[in-house]
């Protein structure tokens, strides 16, 4: 029995040492200037900066204010409800 236990302990020790001491693989090196998109779009990049606006009317503002979520009740009202 002790012989089997010694062999199992030796195998476990070797496996743990192998995992801890083996070098990790090097991460791949990628070219940051490489094109990753579809090839038909390679020369058609739009790098222009254009202004934009967000339309937010008063009707949308009022609708958002009406749809606000109510807060949770305080502990005082909860104690009345649960008879604490």
Short mmCIF file of N, CA and C in Angstrom, two decimals:
data_model
loop_
_atom_site.label_atom_id
_atom_site.label_comp_id
_atom_site.label_asym_id
_atom_site.label_seq_id
_atom_site.Cartn_x
_atom_site.Cartn_y
_atom_site.Cartn_z
N UNK A 1 0.83 -1.19 0.00
CA UNK A 1 0.00 0.00 0.00
C UNK A 1 0.87 1.25 0.00
N UNK A 2 1.92 1.25 0.81
CA UNK A 2 2.78 2.43 0.87
C UNK A 2 3.56 2.61 -0.43
N UNK A 3 3.84 1.50 -1.13
CA UNK A 3 4.55 1.58 -2.41
C UNK A 3 3.66 2.29 -3.44
N UNK A 4 2.39 1.93 -3.47
CA UNK A 4 1.44 2.55 -4.39
C UNK A 4 1.26 4.03 -4.07
N UNK A 5 1.17 4.36 -2.80
CA UNK A 5 1.03 5.75 -2.38
C UNK A 5 2.26 6.56 -2.77
N UNK A 6 3.43 5.98 -2.67
CA UNK A 6 4.66 6.66 -3.05
C UNK A 6 4.70 6.92 -4.55
N UNK A 7 4.27 5.94 -5.34
CA UNK A 7 4.25 6.11 -6.80
C UNK A 7 3.26 7.19 -7.20
N UNK A 8 2.08 7.19 -6.61
CA UNK A 8 1.06 8.20 -6.92
C UNK A 8 1.56 9.58 -6.52
N UNK A 9 2.18 9.71 -5.36
CA UNK A 9 2.72 11.00 -4.92
C UNK A 9 3.82 11.48 -5.85
N UNK A 10 4.66 10.56 -6.33
CA UNK A 10 5.73 10.93 -7.25
C UNK A 10 5.16 11.41 -8.58
N UNK A 11 4.14 10.71 -9.08
CA UNK A 11 3.52 11.11 -10.35
C UNK A 11 2.85 12.47 -10.21
N UNK A 12 2.15 12.69 -9.13
CA UNK A 12 1.50 13.99 -8.90
C UNK A 12 2.54 15.09 -8.79
N UNK A 13 3.64 14.83 -8.11
CA UNK A 13 4.70 15.82 -7.97
C UNK A 13 5.32 16.15 -9.32
N UNK A 14 5.55 15.14 -10.15
CA UNK A 14 6.13 15.38 -11.48
C UNK A 14 5.17 16.18 -12.35
N UNK A 15 3.89 15.86 -12.30
CA UNK A 15 2.90 16.59 -13.11
C UNK A 15 2.82 18.05 -12.66
N UNK A 16 2.78 18.29 -11.38
CA UNK A 16 2.71 19.67 -10.87
C UNK A 16 3.97 20.43 -11.23
N UNK A 17 5.13 19.80 -11.11
CA UNK A 17 6.39 20.45 -11.48
C UNK A 17 6.42 20.74 -12.97
N UNK A 18 5.93 19.82 -13.78
CA UNK A 18 5.90 20.02 -15.22
C UNK A 18 5.01 21.22 -15.58
N UNK A 19 3.86 21.32 -14.96
CA UNK A 19 2.94 22.42 -15.25
C UNK A 19 3.54 23.76 -14.80
N UNK A 20 4.14 23.79 -13.63
CA UNK A 20 4.66 25.05 -13.10
C UNK A 20 5.94 25.50 -13.77
N UNK A 21 6.78 24.57 -14.19
CA UNK A 21 8.09 24.93 -14.73
C UNK A 21 8.15 24.99 -16.25
N UNK A 22 7.13 24.50 -16.94
CA UNK A 22 7.17 24.56 -18.40
C UNK A 22 6.91 25.99 -18.84
N UNK A 23 7.65 26.46 -19.85
CA UNK A 23 7.48 27.85 -20.29
C UNK A 23 6.14 28.02 -21.00
N UNK A 24 5.54 29.17 -20.79
CA UNK A 24 4.27 29.45 -21.45
C UNK A 24 4.55 29.87 -22.89
N UNK A 25 3.63 29.61 -23.80
CA UNK A 25 3.87 29.98 -25.20
C UNK A 25 3.89 31.50 -25.36
N UNK A 26 4.69 31.94 -26.29
CA UNK A 26 4.80 33.38 -26.56
C UNK A 26 3.52 33.86 -27.25
N UNK A 27 3.04 35.04 -26.90
CA UNK A 27 1.84 35.56 -27.57
C UNK A 27 2.17 35.93 -29.01
N UNK A 28 1.21 35.81 -29.91
CA UNK A 28 1.48 36.17 -31.30
C UNK A 28 1.68 37.67 -31.45
N UNK A 29 2.49 38.04 -32.42
CA UNK A 29 2.77 39.45 -32.70
C UNK A 29 1.92 39.84 -33.90
N UNK A 30 1.07 40.84 -33.71
CA UNK A 30 0.21 41.31 -34.78
C UNK A 30 0.68 42.67 -35.26
N UNK A 31 0.52 42.90 -36.55
CA UNK A 31 0.85 44.19 -37.14
C UNK A 31 -0.34 45.13 -36.92
N UNK A 32 -0.15 46.25 -36.21
CA UNK A 32 -1.29 47.14 -35.95
C UNK A 32 -1.79 47.85 -37.20
N UNK A 33 -0.99 47.89 -38.25
CA UNK A 33 -1.39 48.56 -39.49
C UNK A 33 -2.04 47.60 -40.49
N UNK A 34 -2.16 46.33 -40.14
CA UNK A 34 -2.74 45.35 -41.05
C UNK A 34 -4.24 45.57 -41.17
N UNK A 35 -4.77 45.39 -42.38
CA UNK A 35 -6.19 45.56 -42.63
C UNK A 35 -6.94 44.31 -42.18
N UNK A 36 -7.94 44.47 -41.30
CA UNK A 36 -8.69 43.35 -40.76
C UNK A 36 -10.11 43.28 -41.32
N UNK A 37 -10.49 44.24 -42.11
CA UNK A 37 -11.84 44.27 -42.64
C UNK A 37 -11.96 43.52 -43.95
N UNK A 38 -13.12 43.63 -44.61
CA UNK A 38 -13.31 42.99 -45.91
C UNK A 38 -12.36 43.61 -46.94
N UNK A 39 -11.84 42.79 -47.84
CA UNK A 39 -10.86 43.28 -48.81
C UNK A 39 -11.45 44.30 -49.77
N UNK A 40 -12.75 44.20 -50.08
CA UNK A 40 -13.33 45.17 -51.02
C UNK A 40 -13.45 46.56 -50.39
N UNK A 41 -13.34 46.68 -49.07
CA UNK A 41 -13.41 47.97 -48.39
C UNK A 41 -12.04 48.52 -48.03
N UNK A 42 -10.96 47.88 -48.47
CA UNK A 42 -9.62 48.25 -48.01
C UNK A 42 -9.25 49.68 -48.36
N UNK A 43 -9.51 50.15 -49.55
CA UNK A 43 -9.12 51.50 -49.94
C UNK A 43 -10.22 52.53 -49.74
N UNK A 44 -11.36 52.14 -49.19
CA UNK A 44 -12.52 53.03 -49.09
C UNK A 44 -12.80 53.45 -47.66
N UNK A 45 -11.79 53.65 -46.86
CA UNK A 45 -12.01 54.05 -45.47
C UNK A 45 -12.47 55.50 -45.41
N UNK A 46 -13.45 55.76 -44.58
CA UNK A 46 -13.93 57.12 -44.37
C UNK A 46 -13.38 57.61 -43.04
N UNK A 47 -12.36 58.46 -43.10
CA UNK A 47 -11.74 58.97 -41.87
C UNK A 47 -12.14 60.41 -41.60
N UNK A 48 -13.15 60.91 -42.31
CA UNK A 48 -13.56 62.29 -42.09
C UNK A 48 -14.30 62.43 -40.76
N UNK A 49 -14.20 63.61 -40.19
CA UNK A 49 -14.89 63.91 -38.94
C UNK A 49 -16.05 64.84 -39.28
N UNK A 50 -17.27 64.37 -39.02
CA UNK A 50 -18.45 65.16 -39.37
C UNK A 50 -19.22 65.50 -38.10
N UNK A 51 -19.81 66.68 -38.06
CA UNK A 51 -20.61 67.03 -36.87
C UNK A 51 -21.92 66.24 -36.87
N UNK A 52 -22.44 66.03 -35.69
CA UNK A 52 -23.73 65.35 -35.56
C UNK A 52 -24.52 66.01 -34.45
N UNK A 53 -25.82 65.87 -34.52
CA UNK A 53 -26.69 66.43 -33.49
C UNK A 53 -27.63 65.33 -33.00
N UNK A 54 -28.06 65.47 -31.79
CA UNK A 54 -29.03 64.55 -31.20
C UNK A 54 -30.30 65.34 -30.94
N UNK A 55 -31.40 64.90 -31.54
CA UNK A 55 -32.67 65.60 -31.36
C UNK A 55 -33.36 65.06 -30.11
N UNK A 56 -33.66 65.95 -29.18
CA UNK A 56 -34.29 65.58 -27.92
C UNK A 56 -35.36 66.63 -27.64
N UNK A 57 -36.59 66.37 -28.10
CA UNK A 57 -37.68 67.34 -27.97
C UNK A 57 -38.18 67.40 -26.53
N UNK A 58 -39.03 68.38 -26.30
CA UNK A 58 -39.67 68.49 -24.99
C UNK A 58 -40.62 67.32 -24.74
N UNK A 59 -41.24 66.81 -25.80
CA UNK A 59 -42.16 65.67 -25.64
C UNK A 59 -41.40 64.43 -25.16
N UNK A 60 -40.22 64.21 -25.71
CA UNK A 60 -39.41 63.07 -25.28
C UNK A 60 -38.94 63.28 -23.85
N UNK A 61 -38.60 64.52 -23.51
CA UNK A 61 -38.15 64.84 -22.16
C UNK A 61 -39.28 64.59 -21.16
N UNK A 62 -40.49 65.04 -21.47
CA UNK A 62 -41.63 64.82 -20.58
C UNK A 62 -41.95 63.33 -20.44
N UNK A 63 -41.86 62.60 -21.53
CA UNK A 63 -42.13 61.16 -21.48
C UNK A 63 -41.11 60.46 -20.59
N UNK A 64 -39.86 60.85 -20.67
CA UNK A 64 -38.83 60.24 -19.82
C UNK A 64 -39.07 60.56 -18.35
N UNK A 65 -39.51 61.77 -18.05
CA UNK A 65 -39.77 62.14 -16.67
C UNK A 65 -40.97 61.38 -16.10
N UNK A 66 -41.97 61.12 -16.94
CA UNK A 66 -43.14 60.37 -16.47
C UNK A 66 -42.81 58.89 -16.26
N UNK A 67 -41.82 58.38 -16.96
CA UNK A 67 -41.48 56.96 -16.89
C UNK A 67 -40.36 56.67 -15.90
N UNK A 68 -40.08 57.58 -15.00
CA UNK A 68 -39.00 57.33 -14.03
C UNK A 68 -39.42 56.22 -13.07
N UNK A 69 -38.46 55.47 -12.62
CA UNK A 69 -38.73 54.39 -11.68
C UNK A 69 -38.84 54.95 -10.27
N UNK A 70 -39.72 54.38 -9.51
CA UNK A 70 -39.89 54.81 -8.13
C UNK A 70 -38.84 54.12 -7.26
N UNK A 71 -38.40 54.79 -6.23
CA UNK A 71 -37.40 54.22 -5.33
C UNK A 71 -37.99 53.14 -4.44
N UNK A 72 -37.14 52.40 -3.82
CA UNK A 72 -37.60 51.36 -2.89
C UNK A 72 -38.08 52.02 -1.60
N UNK A 73 -39.05 51.43 -0.93
CA UNK A 73 -39.55 52.04 0.30
C UNK A 73 -38.48 51.99 1.40
N UNK A 74 -38.56 52.94 2.29
CA UNK A 74 -37.59 52.99 3.37
C UNK A 74 -37.83 51.84 4.34
N UNK A 75 -36.90 51.65 5.24
CA UNK A 75 -37.01 50.55 6.20
C UNK A 75 -38.17 50.77 7.17
N UNK A 76 -38.57 52.02 7.38
CA UNK A 76 -39.69 52.30 8.29
C UNK A 76 -41.00 51.75 7.72
N UNK A 77 -41.22 51.96 6.43
CA UNK A 77 -42.45 51.44 5.84
C UNK A 77 -42.38 49.93 5.68
N UNK A 78 -41.20 49.39 5.50
CA UNK A 78 -41.05 47.93 5.39
C UNK A 78 -41.35 47.27 6.72
N UNK A 79 -41.00 47.92 7.82
CA UNK A 79 -41.26 47.31 9.13
C UNK A 79 -42.76 47.24 9.40
N UNK A 80 -43.51 48.19 8.92
CA UNK A 80 -44.96 48.12 9.11
C UNK A 80 -45.56 47.00 8.26
N UNK A 81 -44.99 46.81 7.09
CA UNK A 81 -45.53 45.81 6.20
C UNK A 81 -45.23 44.40 6.71
N UNK A 82 -44.04 44.18 7.20
CA UNK A 82 -43.64 42.84 7.63
C UNK A 82 -43.77 42.64 9.13
N UNK A 83 -44.31 43.59 9.83
CA UNK A 83 -44.55 43.52 11.27
C UNK A 83 -43.27 43.23 12.05
N UNK A 84 -42.25 44.00 11.78
CA UNK A 84 -40.99 43.84 12.52
C UNK A 84 -41.03 44.62 13.81
#
